[in-house]
mmCIF file of C-alpha atoms in Angstrom:
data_model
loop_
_atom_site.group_PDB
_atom_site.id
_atom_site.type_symbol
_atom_site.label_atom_id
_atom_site.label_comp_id
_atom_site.label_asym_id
_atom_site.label_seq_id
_atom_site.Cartn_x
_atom_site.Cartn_y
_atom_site.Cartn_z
ATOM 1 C CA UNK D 215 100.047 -32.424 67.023
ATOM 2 C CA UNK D 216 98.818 -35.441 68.625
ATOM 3 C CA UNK D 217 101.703 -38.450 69.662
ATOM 4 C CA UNK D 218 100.086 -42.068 68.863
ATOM 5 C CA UNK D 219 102.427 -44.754 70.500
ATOM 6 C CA UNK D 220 101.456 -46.681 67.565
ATOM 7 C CA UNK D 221 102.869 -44.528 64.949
ATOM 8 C CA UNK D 222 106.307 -44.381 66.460
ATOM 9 C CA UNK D 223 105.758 -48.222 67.088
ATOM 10 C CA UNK D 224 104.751 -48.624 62.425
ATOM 11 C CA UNK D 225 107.992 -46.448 61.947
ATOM 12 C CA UNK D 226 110.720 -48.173 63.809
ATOM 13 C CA UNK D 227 109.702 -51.547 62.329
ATOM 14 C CA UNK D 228 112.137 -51.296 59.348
ATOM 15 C CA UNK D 229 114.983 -49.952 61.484
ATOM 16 C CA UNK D 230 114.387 -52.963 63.479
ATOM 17 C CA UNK D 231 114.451 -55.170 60.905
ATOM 18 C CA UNK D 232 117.783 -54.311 59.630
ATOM 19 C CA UNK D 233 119.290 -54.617 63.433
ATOM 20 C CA UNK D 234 117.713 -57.783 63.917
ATOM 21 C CA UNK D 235 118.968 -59.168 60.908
ATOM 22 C CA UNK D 236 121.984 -57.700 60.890
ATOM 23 C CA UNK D 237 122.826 -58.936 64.342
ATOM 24 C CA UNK D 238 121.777 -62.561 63.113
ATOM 25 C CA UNK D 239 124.484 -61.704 60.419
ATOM 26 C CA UNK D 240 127.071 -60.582 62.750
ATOM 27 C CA UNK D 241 126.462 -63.784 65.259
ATOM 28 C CA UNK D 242 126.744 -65.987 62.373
ATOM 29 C CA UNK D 243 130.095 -64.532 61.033
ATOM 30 C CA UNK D 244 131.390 -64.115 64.229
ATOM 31 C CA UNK D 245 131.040 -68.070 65.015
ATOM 32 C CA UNK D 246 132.502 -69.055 61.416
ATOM 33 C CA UNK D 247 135.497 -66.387 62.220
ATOM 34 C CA UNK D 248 136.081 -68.717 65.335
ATOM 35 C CA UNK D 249 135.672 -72.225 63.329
ATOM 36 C CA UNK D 250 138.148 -71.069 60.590
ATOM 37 C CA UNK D 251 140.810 -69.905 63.060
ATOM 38 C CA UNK D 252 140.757 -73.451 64.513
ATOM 39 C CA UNK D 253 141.373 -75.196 61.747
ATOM 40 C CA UNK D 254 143.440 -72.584 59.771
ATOM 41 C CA UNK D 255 141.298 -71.267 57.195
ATOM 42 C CA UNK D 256 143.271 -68.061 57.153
ATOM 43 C CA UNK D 257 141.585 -67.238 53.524
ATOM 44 C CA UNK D 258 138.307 -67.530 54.528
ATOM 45 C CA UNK D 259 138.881 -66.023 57.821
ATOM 46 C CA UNK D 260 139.506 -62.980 56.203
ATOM 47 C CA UNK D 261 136.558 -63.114 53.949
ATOM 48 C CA UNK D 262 134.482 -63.121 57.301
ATOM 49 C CA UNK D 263 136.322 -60.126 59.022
ATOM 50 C CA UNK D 264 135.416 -58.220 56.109
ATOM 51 C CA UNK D 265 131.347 -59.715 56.496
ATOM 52 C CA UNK D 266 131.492 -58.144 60.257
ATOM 53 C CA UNK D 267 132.555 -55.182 58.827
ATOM 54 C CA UNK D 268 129.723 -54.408 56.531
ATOM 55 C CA UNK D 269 127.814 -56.001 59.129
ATOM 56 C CA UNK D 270 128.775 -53.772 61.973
ATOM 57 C CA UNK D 271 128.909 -50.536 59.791
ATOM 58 C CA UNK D 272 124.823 -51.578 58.802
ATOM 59 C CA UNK D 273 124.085 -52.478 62.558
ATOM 60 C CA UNK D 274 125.627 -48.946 63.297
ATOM 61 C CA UNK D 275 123.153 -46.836 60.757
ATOM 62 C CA UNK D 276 120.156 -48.639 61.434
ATOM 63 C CA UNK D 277 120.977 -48.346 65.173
ATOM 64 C CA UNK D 278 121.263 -44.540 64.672
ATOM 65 C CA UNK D 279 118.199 -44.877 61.872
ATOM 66 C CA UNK D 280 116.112 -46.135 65.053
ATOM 67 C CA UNK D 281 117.668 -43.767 67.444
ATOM 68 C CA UNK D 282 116.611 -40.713 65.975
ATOM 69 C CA UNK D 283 112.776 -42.133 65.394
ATOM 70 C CA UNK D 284 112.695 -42.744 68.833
ATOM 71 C CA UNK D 285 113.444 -39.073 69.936
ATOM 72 C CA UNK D 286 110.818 -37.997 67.317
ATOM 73 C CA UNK D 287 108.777 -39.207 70.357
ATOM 74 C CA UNK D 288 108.279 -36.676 73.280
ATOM 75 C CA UNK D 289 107.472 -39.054 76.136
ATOM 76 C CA UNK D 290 106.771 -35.809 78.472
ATOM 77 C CA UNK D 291 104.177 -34.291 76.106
ATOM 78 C CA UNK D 292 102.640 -37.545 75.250
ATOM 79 C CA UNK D 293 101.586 -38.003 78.742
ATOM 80 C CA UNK D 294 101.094 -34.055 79.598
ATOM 81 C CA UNK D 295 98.638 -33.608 76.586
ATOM 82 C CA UNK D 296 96.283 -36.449 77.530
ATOM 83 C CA UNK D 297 97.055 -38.437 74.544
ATOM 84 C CA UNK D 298 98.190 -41.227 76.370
ATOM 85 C CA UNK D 299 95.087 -41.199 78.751
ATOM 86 C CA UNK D 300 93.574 -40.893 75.574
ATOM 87 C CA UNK D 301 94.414 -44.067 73.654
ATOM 88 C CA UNK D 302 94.312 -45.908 76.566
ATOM 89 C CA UNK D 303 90.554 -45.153 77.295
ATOM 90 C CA UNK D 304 89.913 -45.854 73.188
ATOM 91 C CA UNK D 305 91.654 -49.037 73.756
ATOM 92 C CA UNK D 306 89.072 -50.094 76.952
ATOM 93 C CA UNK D 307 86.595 -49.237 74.534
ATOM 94 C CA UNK D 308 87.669 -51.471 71.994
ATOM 95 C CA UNK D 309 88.005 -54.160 74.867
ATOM 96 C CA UNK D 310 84.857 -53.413 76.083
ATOM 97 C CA UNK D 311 86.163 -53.010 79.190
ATOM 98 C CA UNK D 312 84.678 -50.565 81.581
ATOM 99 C CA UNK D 313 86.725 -47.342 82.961
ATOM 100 C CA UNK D 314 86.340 -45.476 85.901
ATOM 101 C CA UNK D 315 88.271 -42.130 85.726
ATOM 102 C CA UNK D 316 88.760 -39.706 88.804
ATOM 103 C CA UNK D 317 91.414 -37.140 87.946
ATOM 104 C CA UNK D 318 94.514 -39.132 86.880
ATOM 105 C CA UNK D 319 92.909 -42.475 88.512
ATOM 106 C CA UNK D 320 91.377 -45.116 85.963
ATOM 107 C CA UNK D 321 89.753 -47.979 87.230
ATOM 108 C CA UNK D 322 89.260 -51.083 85.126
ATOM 109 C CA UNK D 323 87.872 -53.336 87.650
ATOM 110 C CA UNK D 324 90.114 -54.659 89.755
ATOM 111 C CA UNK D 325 92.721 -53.148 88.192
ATOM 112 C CA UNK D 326 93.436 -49.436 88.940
ATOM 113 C CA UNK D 327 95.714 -47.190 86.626
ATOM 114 C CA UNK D 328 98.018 -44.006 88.297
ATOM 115 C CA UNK D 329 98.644 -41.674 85.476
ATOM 116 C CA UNK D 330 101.931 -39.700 86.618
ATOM 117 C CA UNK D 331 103.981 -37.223 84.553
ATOM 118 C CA UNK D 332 105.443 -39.547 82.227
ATOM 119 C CA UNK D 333 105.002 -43.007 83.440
ATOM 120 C CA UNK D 334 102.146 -45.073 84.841
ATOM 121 C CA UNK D 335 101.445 -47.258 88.080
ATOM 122 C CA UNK D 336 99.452 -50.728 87.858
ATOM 123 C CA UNK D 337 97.785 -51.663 90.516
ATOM 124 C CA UNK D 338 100.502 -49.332 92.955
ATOM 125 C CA UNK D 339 103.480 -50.971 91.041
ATOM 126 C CA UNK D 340 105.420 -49.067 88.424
ATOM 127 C CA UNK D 341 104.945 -50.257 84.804
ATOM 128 C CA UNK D 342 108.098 -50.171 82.888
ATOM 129 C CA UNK D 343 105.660 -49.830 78.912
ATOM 130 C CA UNK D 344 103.834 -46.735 78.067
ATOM 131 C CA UNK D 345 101.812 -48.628 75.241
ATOM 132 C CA UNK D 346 98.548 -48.286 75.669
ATOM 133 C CA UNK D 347 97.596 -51.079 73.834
ATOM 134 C CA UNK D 348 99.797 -53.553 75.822
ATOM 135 C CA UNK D 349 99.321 -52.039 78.983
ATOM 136 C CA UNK D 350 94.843 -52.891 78.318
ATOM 137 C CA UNK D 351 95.846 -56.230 76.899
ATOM 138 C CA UNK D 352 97.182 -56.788 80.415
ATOM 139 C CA UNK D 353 94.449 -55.800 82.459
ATOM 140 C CA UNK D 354 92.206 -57.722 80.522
ATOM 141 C CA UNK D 355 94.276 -61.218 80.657
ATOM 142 C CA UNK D 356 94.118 -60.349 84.422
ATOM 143 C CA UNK D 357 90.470 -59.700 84.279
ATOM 144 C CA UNK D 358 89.955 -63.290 82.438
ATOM 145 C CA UNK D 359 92.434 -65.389 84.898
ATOM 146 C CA UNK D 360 90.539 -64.002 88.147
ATOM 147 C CA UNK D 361 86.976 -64.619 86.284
ATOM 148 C CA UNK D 362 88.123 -68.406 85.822
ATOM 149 C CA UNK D 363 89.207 -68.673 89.465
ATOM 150 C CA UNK D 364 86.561 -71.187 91.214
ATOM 151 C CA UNK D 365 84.339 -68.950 93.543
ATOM 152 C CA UNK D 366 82.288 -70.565 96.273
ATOM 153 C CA UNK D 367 80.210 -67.935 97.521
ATOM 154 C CA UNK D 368 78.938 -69.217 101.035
ATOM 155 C CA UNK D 369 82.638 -70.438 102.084
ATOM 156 C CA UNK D 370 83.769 -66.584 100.981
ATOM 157 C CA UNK D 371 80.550 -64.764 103.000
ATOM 158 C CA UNK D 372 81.180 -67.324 106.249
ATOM 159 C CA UNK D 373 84.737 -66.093 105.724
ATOM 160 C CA UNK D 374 84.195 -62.438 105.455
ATOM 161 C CA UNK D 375 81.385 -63.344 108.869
ATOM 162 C CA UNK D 376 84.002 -64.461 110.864
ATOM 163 C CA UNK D 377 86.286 -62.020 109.859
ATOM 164 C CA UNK D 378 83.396 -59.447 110.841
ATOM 165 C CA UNK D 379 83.097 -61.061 114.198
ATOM 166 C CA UNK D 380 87.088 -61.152 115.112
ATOM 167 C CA UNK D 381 86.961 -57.084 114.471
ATOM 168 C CA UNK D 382 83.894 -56.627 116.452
ATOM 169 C CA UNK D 383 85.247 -58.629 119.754
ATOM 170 C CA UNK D 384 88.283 -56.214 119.466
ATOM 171 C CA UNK D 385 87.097 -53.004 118.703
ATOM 172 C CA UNK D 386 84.063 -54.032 121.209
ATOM 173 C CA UNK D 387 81.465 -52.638 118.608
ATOM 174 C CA UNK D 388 77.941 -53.663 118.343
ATOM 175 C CA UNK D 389 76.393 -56.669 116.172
ATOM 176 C CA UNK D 390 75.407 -54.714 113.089
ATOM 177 C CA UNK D 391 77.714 -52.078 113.475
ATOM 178 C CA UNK D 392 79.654 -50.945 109.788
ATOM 179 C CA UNK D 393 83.170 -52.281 109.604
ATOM 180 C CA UNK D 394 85.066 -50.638 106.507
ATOM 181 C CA UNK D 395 85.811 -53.907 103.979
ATOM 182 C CA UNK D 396 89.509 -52.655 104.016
ATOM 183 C CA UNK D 397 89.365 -53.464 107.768
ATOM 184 C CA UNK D 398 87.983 -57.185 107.278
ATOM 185 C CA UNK D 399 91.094 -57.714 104.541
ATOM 186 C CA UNK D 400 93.478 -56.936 106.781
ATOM 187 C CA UNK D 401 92.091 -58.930 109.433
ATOM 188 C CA UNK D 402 91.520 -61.752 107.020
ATOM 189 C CA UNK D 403 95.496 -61.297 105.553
ATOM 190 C CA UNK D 404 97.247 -60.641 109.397
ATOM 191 C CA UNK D 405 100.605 -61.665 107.573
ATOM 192 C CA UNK D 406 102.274 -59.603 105.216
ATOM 193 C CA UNK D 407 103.321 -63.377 103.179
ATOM 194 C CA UNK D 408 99.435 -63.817 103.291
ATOM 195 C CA UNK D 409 98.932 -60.409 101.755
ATOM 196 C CA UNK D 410 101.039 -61.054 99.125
ATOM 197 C CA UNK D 411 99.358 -64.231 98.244
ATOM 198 C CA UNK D 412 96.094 -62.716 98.431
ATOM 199 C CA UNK D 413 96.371 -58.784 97.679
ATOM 200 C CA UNK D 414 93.329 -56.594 98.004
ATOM 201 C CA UNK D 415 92.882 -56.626 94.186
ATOM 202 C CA UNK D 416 91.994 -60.249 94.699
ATOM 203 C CA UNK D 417 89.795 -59.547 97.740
ATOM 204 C CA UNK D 418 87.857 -56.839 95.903
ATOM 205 C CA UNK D 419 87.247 -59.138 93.583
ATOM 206 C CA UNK D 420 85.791 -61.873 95.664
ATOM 207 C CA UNK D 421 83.878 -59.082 97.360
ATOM 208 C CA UNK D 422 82.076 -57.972 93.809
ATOM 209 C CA UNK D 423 81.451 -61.958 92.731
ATOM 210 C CA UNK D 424 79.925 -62.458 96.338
ATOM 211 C CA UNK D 425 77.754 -59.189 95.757
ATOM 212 C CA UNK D 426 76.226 -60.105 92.072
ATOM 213 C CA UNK D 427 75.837 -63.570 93.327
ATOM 214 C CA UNK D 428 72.427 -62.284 95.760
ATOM 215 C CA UNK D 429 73.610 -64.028 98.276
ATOM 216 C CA UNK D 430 72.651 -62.908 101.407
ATOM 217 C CA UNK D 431 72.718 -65.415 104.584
ATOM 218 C CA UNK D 432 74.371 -68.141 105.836
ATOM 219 C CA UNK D 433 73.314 -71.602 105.928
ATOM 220 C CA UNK D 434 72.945 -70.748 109.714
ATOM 221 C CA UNK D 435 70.325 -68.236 108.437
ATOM 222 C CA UNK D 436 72.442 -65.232 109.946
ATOM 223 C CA UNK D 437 71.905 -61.863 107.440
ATOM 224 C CA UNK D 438 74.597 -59.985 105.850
ATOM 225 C CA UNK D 439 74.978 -57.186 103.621
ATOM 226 C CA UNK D 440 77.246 -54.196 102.400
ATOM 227 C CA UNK D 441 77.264 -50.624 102.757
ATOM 228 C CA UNK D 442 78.177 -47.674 101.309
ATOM 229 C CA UNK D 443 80.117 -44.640 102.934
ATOM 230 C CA UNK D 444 83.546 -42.489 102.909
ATOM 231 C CA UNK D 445 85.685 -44.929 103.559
ATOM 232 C CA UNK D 446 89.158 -45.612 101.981
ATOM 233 C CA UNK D 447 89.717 -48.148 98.954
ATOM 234 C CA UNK D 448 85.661 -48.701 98.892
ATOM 235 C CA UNK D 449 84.981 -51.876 95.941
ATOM 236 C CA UNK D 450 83.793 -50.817 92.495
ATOM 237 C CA UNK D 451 81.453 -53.192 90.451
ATOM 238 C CA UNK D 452 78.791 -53.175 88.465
ATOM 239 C CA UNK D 453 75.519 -54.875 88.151
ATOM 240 C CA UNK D 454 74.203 -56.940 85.607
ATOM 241 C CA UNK D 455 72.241 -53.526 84.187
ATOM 242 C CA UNK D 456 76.019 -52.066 83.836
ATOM 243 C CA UNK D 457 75.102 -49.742 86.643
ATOM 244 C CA UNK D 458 78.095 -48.782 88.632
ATOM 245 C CA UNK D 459 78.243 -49.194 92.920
ATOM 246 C CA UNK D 460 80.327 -48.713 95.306
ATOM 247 C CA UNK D 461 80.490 -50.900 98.518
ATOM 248 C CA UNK D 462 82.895 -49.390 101.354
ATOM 249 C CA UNK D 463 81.409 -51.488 104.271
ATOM 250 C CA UNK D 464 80.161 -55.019 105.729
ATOM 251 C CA UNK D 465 77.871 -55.618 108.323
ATOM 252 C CA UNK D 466 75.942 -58.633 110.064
ATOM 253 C CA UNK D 467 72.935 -59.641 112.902
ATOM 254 C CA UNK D 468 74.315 -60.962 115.784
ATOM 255 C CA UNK D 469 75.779 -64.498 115.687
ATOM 256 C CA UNK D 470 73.752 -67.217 116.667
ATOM 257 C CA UNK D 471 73.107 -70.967 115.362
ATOM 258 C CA UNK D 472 69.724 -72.286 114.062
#
């Protein structure tokens, strides 16, 4: 039978409920237990003690109540059987958010999923949730901060140029040669504090908005573009037609000034 995270999530509400309120309860008690000993209200101290009781012994069953529905829940199967890869793609649909799937590799552009045996990476960090739902919701505020970023297209392609040019002088390659866009990060990140600040995520990113924006020179009239290939941790994007490409390389003419 097929797990839904959201079913387990509908059945503990009530259990949770109960704990929540009956914690509330117990907090409350417990601070009159500690006003009525100060000022000697022995009579209605013991009126309380007998409030945490009921309290405690409610907290207890619900507790257990919530326990049990949670081991309903086979974590191991829910990820072995696909159901979890499952919701989460119904969930990108429901987003309208595009996928990418290679094996147990989704891509939601920039973000990239890891599905492992019962846990999931985002973007190579461990996620502590395995609800789909909250895991997309995620992605997608991600998706809508870096889309709201300001994006200057020439300043990012004379960037990525001079980038080109510092990889060229040291790996002595020829103008127009293909340098893998993995290699131009790093050079433009040398620092592992700049890396942080300004993760390949990020820099994939930039790379797709420089691609749909058609830009292809600089003011100094000097031609880029981007290639495909083999390399590692190519950039995903689509077009404006929804068609998906892959760019794994940069190249340029050889420098000069007009």
């Amino acid at each position: 039978m097929a797990q839904n995270y959201e079913n387990l999530y509908a059945d503990l509400q009530d259990s949770l409920k109960k704990i929540k309120d009956c914690a509330k309860a117990i907090t409350s008690a417990g601070n009159k237990s500690t006003k009525d000993i100060e000022i000697g209200e022995l009579k209605d101290f013991e009126n309380v003690i007998e409030t945490l009781r009921k309290q405690a012994a409610a907290l207890s069953e619900a507790a257990d109540k919530a326990d049990e529905v949670r081991k309903s829940f086979n974590v191991d199967e829910y990820f072995a059987s696909g159901d979890f890869a499952e919701q989460m793609k119904a969930y990108c649909n429901d987003a309208n958010m595009d996928v990418h799937a290679e094996g147990n590799v989704y891509e939601m552009f920039p973000s990239k999923v890891v599905i492992e045996s019962n846990y999931v990476t985002l973007d190579r960090k461990k996620y502590a949730g395995i609800r789909p739902k909250v895991l997309i919701d995620k992605i997608r505020e991600n998706q809508e901060k870096l889309n709201k970023q300001n994006f200057n297209p020439k300043s990012f392609a004379k960037e990525l140029v001079d980038a080109y040019d510092t990889v060229l002088a040291k790996s002595k390659k020829k103008p127009g040669s293909d340098v893998a866009l993995l290699t131009l990060y790093q050079a433009m990140t040398p620092m592992a504090r700049l890396r942080k600040a300004y993760d390949f995520q990020a820099f994939s990113f930039d790379v797709a908005r420089l691609k749909k924006s058609g830009l292809s020179a600089l003011d100094n009239g000097r031609t880029f573009d981007f290639g495909s290939g083999s390399t590692k941790n190519p950039v995903r994007y689509l077009d404006d037609n929804g068609k998906e490409h892959l760019l794994h390389t940069f190249f340029s003419n050889e420098k000069f000034e007009l």
